[in-house]
GROMACS .gro file of C-alpha atoms in nm:
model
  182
    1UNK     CA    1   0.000   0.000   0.000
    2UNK     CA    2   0.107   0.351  -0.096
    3UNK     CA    3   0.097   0.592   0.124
    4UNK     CA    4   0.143   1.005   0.166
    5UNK     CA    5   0.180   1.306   0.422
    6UNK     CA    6  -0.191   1.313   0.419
    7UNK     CA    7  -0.304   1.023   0.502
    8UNK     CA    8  -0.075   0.998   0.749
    9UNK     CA    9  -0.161   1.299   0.901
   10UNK     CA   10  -0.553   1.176   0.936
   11UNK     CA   11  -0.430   0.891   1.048
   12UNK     CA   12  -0.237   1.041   1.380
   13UNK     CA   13  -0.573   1.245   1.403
   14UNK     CA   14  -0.766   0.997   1.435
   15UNK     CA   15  -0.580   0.809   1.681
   16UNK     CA   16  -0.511   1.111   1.897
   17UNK     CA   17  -0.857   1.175   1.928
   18UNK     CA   18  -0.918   0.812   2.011
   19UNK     CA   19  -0.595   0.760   2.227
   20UNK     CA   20  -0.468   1.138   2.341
   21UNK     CA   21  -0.164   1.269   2.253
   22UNK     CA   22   0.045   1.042   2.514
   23UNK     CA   23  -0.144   0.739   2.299
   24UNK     CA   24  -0.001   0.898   1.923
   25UNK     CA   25   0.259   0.658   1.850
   26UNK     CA   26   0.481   0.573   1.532
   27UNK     CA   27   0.384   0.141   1.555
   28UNK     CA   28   0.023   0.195   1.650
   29UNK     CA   29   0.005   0.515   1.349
   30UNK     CA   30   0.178   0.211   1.110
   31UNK     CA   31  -0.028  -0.021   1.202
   32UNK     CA   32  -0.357   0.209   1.121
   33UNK     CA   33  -0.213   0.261   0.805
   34UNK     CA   34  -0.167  -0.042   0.723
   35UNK     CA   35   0.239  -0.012   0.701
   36UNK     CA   36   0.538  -0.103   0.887
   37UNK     CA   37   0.680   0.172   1.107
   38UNK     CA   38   0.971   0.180   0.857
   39UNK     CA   39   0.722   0.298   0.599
   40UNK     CA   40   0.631   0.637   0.821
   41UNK     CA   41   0.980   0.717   0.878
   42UNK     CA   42   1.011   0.761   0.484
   43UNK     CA   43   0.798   1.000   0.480
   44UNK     CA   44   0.802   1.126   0.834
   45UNK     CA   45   1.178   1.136   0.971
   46UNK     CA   46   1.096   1.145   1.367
   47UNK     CA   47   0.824   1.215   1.585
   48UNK     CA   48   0.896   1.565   1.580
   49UNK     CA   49   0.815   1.556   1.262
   50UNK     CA   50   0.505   1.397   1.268
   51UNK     CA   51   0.366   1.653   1.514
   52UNK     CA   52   0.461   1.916   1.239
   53UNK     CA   53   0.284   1.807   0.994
   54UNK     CA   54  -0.032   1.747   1.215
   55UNK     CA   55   0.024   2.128   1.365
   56UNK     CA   56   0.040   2.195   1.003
   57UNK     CA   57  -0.317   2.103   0.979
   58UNK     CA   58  -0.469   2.319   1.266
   59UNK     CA   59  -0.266   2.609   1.081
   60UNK     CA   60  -0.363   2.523   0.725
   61UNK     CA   61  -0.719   2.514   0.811
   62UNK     CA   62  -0.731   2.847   0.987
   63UNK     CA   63  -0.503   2.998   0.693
   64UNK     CA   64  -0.771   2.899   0.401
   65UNK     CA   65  -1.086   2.994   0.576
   66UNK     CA   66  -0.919   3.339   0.645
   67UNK     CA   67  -0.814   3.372   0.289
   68UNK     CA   68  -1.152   3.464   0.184
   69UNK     CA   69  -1.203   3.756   0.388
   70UNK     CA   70  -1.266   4.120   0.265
   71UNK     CA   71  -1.039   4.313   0.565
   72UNK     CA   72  -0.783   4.286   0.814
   73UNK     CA   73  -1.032   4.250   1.102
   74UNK     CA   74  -1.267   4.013   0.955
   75UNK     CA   75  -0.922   3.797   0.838
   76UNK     CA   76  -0.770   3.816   1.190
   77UNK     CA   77  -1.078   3.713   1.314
   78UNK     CA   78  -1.181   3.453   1.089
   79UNK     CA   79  -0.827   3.287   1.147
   80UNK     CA   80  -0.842   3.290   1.503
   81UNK     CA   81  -1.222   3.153   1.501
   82UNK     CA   82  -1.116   2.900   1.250
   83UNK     CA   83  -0.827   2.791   1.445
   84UNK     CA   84  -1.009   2.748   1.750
   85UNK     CA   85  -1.259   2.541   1.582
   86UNK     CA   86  -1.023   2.321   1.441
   87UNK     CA   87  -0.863   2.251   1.786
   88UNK     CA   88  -1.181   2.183   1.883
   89UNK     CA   89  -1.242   1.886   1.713
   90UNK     CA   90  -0.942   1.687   1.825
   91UNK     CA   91  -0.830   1.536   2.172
   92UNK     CA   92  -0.491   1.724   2.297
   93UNK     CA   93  -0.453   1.972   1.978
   94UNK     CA   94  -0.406   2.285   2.178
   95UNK     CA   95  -0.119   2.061   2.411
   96UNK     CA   96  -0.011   1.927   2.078
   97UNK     CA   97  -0.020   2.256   1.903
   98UNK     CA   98   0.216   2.404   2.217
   99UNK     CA   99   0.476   2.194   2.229
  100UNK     CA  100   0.536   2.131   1.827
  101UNK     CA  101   0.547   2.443   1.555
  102UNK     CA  102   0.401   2.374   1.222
  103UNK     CA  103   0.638   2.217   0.925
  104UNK     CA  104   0.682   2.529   0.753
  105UNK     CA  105   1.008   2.737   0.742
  106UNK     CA  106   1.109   3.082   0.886
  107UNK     CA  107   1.278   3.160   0.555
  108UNK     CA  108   1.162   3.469   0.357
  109UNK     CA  109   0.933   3.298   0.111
  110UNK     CA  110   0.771   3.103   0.415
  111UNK     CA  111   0.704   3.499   0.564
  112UNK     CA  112   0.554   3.585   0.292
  113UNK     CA  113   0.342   3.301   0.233
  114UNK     CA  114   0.214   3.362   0.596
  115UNK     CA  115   0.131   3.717   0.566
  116UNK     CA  116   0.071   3.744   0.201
  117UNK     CA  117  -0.314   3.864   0.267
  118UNK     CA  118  -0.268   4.102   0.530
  119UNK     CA  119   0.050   4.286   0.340
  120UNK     CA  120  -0.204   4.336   0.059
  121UNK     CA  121  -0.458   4.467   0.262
  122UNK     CA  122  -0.190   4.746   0.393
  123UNK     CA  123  -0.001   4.591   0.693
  124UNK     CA  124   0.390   4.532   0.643
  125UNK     CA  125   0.536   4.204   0.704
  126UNK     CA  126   0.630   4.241   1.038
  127UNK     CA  127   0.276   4.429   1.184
  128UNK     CA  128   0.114   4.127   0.984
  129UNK     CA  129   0.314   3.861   1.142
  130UNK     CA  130   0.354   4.018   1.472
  131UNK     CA  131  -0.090   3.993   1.410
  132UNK     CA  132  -0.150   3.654   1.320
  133UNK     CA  133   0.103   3.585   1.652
  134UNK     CA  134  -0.100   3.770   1.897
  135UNK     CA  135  -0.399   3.574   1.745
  136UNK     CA  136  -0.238   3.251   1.730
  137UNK     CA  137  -0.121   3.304   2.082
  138UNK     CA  138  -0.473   3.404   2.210
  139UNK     CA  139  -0.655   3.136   2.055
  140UNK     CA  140  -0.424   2.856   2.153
  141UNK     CA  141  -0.432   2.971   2.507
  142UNK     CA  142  -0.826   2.981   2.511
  143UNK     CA  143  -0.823   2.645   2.367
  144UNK     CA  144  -0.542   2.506   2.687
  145UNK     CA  145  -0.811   2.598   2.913
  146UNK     CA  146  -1.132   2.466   2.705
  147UNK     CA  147  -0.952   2.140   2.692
  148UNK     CA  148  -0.781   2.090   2.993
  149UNK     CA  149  -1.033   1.941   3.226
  150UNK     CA  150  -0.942   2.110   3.491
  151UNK     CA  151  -1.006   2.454   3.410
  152UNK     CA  152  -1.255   2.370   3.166
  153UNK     CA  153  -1.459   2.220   3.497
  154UNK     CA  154  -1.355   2.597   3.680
  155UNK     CA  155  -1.463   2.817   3.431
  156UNK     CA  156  -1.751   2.665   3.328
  157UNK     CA  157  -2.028   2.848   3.567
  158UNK     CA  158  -1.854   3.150   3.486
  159UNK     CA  159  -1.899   3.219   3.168
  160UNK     CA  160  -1.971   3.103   2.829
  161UNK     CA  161  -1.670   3.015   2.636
  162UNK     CA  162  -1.780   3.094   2.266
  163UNK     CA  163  -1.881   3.444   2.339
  164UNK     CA  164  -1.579   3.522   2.590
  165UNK     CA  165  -1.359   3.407   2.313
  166UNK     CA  166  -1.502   3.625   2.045
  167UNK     CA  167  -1.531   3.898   2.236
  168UNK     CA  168  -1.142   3.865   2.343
  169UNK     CA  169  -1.057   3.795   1.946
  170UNK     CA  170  -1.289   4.101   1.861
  171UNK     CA  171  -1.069   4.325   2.094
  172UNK     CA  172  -0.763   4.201   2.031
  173UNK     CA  173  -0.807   4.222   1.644
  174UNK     CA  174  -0.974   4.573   1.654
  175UNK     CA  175  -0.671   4.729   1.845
  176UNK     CA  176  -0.426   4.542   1.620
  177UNK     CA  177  -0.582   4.663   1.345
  178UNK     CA  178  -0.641   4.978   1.485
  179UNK     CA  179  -0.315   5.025   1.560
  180UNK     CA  180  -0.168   4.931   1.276
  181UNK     CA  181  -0.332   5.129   1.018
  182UNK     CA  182  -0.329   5.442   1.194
   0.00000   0.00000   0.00000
């Protein structure tokens, strides 16, 4: 059987949602697929960089739905609500997403790639990355404490966590945008 990057990527998905992240492992993601282990390492060199590539996911997906958006705000915001959702959906993400950076590089062309909508829309490079940071870094945050059960259990009677989010991506957003175009 033939395999690729993304099918092994759903694979690990899957089993971290059914197993956690402590229950991801290179024999049990072979065996899913259907491979031996030697297989994976073809195509995925360590562990390391297996959790890049499924980073890369929560990233990607946040990236395209924001790539469709009219402004800087509504961008900002749609790739911080899009990443959050995304996280959402899997066991451990956020942990996973914390620990392991995305396969991309931190070469120019990667920059630009990365920033590519919000330089058109006015913002240089570095306001744009220094942006889709602060969001990333919100969002992942929020998403520690929605999944950890611990604080997930604490802050539960307190408030609801879909309109506490956007209301903390909505301020962040405005006074990065706000700041940046003035």
């Amino acid at each position: 059987m033939k395999i690729g990057r993304d099918q092994i990527t759903e694979a690990a998905l899957a089993l971290m949602q059914e197993h956690g992240l402590d229950g991801l492992g290179m024999r049990a993601l072979a065996e899913r697929l259907g491979v031996r282990a030697s297989a994976l390492y073809w195509h995925v060199p360590s562990k390391g960089g297996l959790y890049a590539l499924m980073t890369g996911h929560f990233y990607g997906t946040a990236y395209a739905q924001a790539s469709t958006a009219p402004g800087p705000q509504e961008w900002l915001e749609r790739l911080g609500a899009t990443f959050r959702e995304s996280l959402l959906a899997y066991r451990d993400s956020a942990r996973l997403c914390a620990i392991a950076p995305p396969a991309v590089s931190d070469t120019p062309e990667a920059k630009e790639q990365m920033t590519v909508d919000l330089t058109r829309f006015g913002l240089t490079q570095e306001q744009a990355l220094n942006a889709v940071a602060s969001v990333f870094a919100l969002t992942l945050g929020w998403v520690v404490y929605e999944q950890s059960e611990t604080m997930h259990d604490h802050l539960v009677g307190m408030l609801d966590f879909d309109t506490a989010f956007s209301a903390g991506l909505q301020a962040i957003v405005g006074g990065l945008v706000a700041a940046q175009t003035a």
